[in-house]
PDB file of C-alpha atoms and ligand atoms in Angstrom:
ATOM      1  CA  UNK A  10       0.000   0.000   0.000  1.00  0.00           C
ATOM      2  CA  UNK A  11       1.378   3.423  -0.806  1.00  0.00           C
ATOM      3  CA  UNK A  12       1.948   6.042   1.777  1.00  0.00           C
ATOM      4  CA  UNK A  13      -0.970   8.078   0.383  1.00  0.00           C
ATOM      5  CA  UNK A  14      -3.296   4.998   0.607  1.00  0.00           C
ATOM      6  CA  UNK A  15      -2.096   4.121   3.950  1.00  0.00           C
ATOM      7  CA  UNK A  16      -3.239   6.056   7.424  1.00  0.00           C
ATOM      8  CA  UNK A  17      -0.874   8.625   8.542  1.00  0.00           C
ATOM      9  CA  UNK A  18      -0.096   7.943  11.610  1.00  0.00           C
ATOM     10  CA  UNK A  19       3.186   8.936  12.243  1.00  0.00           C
ATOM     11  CA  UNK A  20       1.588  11.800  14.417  1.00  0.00           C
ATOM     12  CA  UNK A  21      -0.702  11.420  17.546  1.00  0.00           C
ATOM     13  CA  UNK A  22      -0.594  14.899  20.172  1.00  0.00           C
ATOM     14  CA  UNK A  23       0.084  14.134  23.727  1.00  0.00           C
ATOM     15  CA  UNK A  24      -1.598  17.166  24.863  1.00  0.00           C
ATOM     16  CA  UNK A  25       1.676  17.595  27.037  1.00  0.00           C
ATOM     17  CA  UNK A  26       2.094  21.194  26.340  1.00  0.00           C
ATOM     18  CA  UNK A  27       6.031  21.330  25.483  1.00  0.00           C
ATOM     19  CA  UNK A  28       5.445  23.001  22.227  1.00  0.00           C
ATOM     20  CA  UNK A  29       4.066  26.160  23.570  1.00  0.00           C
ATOM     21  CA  UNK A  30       6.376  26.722  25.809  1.00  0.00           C
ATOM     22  CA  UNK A  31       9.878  28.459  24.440  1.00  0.00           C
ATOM     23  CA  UNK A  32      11.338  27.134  21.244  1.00  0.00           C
ATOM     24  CA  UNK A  33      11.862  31.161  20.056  1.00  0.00           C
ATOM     25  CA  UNK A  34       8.177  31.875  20.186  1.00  0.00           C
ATOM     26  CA  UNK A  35       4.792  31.442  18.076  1.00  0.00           C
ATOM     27  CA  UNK A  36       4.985  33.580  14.888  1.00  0.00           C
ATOM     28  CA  UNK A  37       1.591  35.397  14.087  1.00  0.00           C
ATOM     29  CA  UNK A  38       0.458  36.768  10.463  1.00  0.00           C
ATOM     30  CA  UNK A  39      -1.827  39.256   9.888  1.00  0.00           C
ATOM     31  CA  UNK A  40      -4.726  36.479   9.152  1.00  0.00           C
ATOM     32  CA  UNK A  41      -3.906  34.781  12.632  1.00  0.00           C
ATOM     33  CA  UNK A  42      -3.991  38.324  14.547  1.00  0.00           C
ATOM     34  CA  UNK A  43      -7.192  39.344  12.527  1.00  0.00           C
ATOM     35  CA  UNK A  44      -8.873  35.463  13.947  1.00  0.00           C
ATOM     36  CA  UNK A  45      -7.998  35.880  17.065  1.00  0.00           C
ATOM     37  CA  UNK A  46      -8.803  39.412  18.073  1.00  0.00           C
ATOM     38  CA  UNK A  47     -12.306  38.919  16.809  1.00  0.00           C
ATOM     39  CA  UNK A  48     -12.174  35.832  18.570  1.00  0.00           C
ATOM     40  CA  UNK A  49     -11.295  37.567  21.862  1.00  0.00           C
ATOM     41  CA  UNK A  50     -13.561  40.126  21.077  1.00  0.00           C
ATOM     42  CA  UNK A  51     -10.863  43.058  20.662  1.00  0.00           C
ATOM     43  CA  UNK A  52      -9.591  44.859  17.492  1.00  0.00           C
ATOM     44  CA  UNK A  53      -6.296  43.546  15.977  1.00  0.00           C
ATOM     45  CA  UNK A  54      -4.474  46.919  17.127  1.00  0.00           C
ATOM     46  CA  UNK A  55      -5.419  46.123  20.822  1.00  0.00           C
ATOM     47  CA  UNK A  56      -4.701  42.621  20.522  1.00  0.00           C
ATOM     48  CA  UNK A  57      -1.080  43.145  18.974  1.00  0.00           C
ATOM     49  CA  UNK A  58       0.010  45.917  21.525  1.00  0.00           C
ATOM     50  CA  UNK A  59      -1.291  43.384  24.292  1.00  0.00           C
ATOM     51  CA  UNK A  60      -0.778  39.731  23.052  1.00  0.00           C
ATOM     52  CA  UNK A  61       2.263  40.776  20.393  1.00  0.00           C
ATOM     53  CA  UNK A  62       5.950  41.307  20.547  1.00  0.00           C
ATOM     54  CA  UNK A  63       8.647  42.017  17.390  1.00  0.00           C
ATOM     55  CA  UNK A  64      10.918  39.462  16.280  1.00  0.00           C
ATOM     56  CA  UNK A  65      13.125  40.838  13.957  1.00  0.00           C
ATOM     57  CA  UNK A  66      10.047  41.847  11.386  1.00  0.00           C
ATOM     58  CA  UNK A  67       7.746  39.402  12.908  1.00  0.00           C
ATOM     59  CA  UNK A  68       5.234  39.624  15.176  1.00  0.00           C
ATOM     60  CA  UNK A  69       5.225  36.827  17.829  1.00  0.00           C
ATOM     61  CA  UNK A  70       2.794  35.747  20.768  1.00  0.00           C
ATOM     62  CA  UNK A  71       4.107  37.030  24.009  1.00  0.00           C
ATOM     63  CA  UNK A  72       4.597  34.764  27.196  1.00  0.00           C
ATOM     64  CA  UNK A  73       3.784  34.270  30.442  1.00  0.00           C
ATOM     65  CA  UNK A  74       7.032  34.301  32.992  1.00  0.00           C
ATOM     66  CA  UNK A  75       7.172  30.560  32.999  1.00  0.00           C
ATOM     67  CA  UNK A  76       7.566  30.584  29.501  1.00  0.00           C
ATOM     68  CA  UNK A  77       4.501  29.668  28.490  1.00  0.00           C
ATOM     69  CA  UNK A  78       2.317  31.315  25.670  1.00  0.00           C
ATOM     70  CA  UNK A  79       0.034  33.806  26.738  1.00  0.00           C
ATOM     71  CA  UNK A  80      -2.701  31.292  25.885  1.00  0.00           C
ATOM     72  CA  UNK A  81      -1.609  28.116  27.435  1.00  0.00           C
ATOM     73  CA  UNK A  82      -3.430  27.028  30.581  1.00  0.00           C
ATOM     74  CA  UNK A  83      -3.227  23.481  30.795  1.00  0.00           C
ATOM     75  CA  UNK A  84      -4.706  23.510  26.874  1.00  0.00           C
ATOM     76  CA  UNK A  85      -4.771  26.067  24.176  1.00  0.00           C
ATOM     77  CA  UNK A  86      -7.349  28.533  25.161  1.00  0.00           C
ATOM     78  CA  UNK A  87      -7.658  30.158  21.347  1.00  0.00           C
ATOM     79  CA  UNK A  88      -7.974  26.068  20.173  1.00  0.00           C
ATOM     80  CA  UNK A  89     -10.590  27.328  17.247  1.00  0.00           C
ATOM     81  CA  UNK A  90      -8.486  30.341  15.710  1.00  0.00           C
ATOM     82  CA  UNK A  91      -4.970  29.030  17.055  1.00  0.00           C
ATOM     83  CA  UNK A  92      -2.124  30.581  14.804  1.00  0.00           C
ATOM     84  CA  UNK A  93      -1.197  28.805  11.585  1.00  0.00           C
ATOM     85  CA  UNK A  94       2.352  27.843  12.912  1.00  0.00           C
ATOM     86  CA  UNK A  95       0.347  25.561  15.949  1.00  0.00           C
ATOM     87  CA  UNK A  96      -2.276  24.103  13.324  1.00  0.00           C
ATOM     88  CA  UNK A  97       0.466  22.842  10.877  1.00  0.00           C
ATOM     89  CA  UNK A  98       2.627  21.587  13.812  1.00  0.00           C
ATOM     90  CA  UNK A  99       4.728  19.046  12.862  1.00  0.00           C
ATOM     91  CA  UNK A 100       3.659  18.870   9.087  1.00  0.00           C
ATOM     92  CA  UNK A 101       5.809  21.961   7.700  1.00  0.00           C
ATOM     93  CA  UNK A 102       7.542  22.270   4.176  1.00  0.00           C
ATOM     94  CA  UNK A 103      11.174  21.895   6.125  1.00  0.00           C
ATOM     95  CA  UNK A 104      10.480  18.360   6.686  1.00  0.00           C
ATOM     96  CA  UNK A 105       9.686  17.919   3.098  1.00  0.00           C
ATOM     97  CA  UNK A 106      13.187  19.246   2.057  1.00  0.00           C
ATOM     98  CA  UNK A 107      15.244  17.529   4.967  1.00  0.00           C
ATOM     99  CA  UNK A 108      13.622  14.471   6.312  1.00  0.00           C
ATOM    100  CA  UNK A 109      16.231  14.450   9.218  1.00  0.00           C
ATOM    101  CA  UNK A 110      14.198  17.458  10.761  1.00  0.00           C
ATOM    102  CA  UNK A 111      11.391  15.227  11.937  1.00  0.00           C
ATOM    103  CA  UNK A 112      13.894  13.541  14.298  1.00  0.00           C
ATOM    104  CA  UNK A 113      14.829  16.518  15.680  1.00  0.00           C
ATOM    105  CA  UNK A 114      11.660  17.664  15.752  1.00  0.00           C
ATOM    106  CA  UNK A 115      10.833  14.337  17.837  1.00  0.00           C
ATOM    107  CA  UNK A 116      13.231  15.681  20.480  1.00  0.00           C
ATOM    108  CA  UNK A 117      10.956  18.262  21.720  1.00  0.00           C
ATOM    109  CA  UNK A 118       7.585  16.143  20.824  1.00  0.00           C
ATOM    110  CA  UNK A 119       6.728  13.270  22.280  1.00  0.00           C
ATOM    111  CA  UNK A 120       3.653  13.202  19.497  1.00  0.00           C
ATOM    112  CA  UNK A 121       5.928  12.579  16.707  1.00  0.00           C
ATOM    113  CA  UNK A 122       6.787   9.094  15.602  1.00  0.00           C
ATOM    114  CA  UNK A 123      10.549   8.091  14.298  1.00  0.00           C
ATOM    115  CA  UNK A 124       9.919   4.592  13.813  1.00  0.00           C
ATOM    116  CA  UNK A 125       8.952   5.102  10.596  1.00  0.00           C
ATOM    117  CA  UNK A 126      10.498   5.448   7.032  1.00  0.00           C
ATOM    118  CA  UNK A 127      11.795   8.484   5.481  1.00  0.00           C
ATOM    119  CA  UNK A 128       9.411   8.034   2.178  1.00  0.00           C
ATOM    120  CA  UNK A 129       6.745   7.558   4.915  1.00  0.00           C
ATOM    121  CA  UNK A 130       6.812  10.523   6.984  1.00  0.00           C
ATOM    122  CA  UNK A 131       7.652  12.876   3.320  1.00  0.00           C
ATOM    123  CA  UNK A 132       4.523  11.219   1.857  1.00  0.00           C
ATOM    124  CA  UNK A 133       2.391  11.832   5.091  1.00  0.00           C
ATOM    125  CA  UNK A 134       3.623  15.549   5.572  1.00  0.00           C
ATOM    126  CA  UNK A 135       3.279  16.328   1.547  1.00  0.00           C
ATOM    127  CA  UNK A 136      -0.498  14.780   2.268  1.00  0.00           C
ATOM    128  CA  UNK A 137      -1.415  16.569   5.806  1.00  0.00           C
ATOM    129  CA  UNK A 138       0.135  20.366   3.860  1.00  0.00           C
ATOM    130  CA  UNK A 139      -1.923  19.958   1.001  1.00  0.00           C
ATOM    131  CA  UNK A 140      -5.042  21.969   1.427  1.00  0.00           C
ATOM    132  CA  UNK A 141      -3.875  23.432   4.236  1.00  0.00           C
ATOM    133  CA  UNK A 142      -4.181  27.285   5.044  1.00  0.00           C
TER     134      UNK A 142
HETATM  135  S1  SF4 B  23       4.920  18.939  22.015  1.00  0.00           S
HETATM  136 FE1  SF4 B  23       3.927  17.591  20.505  1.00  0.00          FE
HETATM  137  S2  SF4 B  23       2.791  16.117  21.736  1.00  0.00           S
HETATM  138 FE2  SF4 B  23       3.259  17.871  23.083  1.00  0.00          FE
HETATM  139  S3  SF4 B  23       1.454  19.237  22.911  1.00  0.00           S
HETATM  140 FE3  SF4 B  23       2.956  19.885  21.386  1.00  0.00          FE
HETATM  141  S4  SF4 B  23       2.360  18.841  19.484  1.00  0.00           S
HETATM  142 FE4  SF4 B  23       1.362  17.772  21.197  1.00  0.00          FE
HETATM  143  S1  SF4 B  24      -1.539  29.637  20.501  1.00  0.00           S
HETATM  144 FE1  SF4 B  24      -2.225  27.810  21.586  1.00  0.00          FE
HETATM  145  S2  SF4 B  24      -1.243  26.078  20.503  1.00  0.00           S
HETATM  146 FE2  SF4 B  24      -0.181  27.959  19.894  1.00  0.00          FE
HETATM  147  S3  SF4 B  24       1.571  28.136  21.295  1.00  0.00           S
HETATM  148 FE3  SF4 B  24      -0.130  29.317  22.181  1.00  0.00          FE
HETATM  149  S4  SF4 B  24      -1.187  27.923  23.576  1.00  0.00           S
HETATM  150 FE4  SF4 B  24       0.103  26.680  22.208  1.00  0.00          FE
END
């Protein structure tokens, strides 16, 4: 059975939180600030100069003194409009060109499967980008 064919299951969350904590911070566009200041009720200017901080030329979520995001509290509290970055988590294009990034990435997320083969886990990230915002 090809990889397309077969169920991609090289992926399965924990819920164990380690991803939004650290790791250089969650990068925000201007779709992700405009869903979740209208999910939170507030205009995107408010919710940048209270929720945002630069990066270089990026905007990224602030976070709480343990590290945390601003939204974690045991779960993601913005689930429905959560930014891009968290909704493709672990399927992103740098897997596609280096296939030795979803070990690392395994290192920091106990969701991700390794025992797996490198055609595998390209096929099942091409698959889980395509069609994705
Ligand atoms: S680190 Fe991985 S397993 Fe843990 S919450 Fe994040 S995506 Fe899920
Ligand atoms: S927005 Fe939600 S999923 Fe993304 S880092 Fe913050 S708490 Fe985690």
């Amino acid at each position: 059975m090809s990889p397309n064919e077969a169920a991609c299951d090289i992926f399965e969350c924990t819920r164990c939180g380690d991803c939004c904590k650290g790791y250089g911070g969650t990068v925000v566009d201007e779709a992700d600030i405009g869903a979740i200041a209208a999910y939170l009720n507030m205009t995107a200017e408010k919710f940048q100069e209270r929720y945002c901080v630069l990066s270089g030329s990026r905007s990224v979520l602030v976070q709480q003194s343990s590290g945390y995001c601003a939204f974690w509290d045991q779960l993601c509290t913005i689930h429905p409009v959560k930014p891009r970055m968290c909704r493709r988590w672990p399927y992103i294009e740098s897997v596609v060109k280096e296939v030795n990034n979803w070990r690392i990435m395994a290192g920091m997320c106990p969701g991700i499967r390794t025992n797996v083969s490198d055609e595998h886990i390209i096929a099942c990230v091409k698959k889980k980008l395509h069609g994705k915002r």
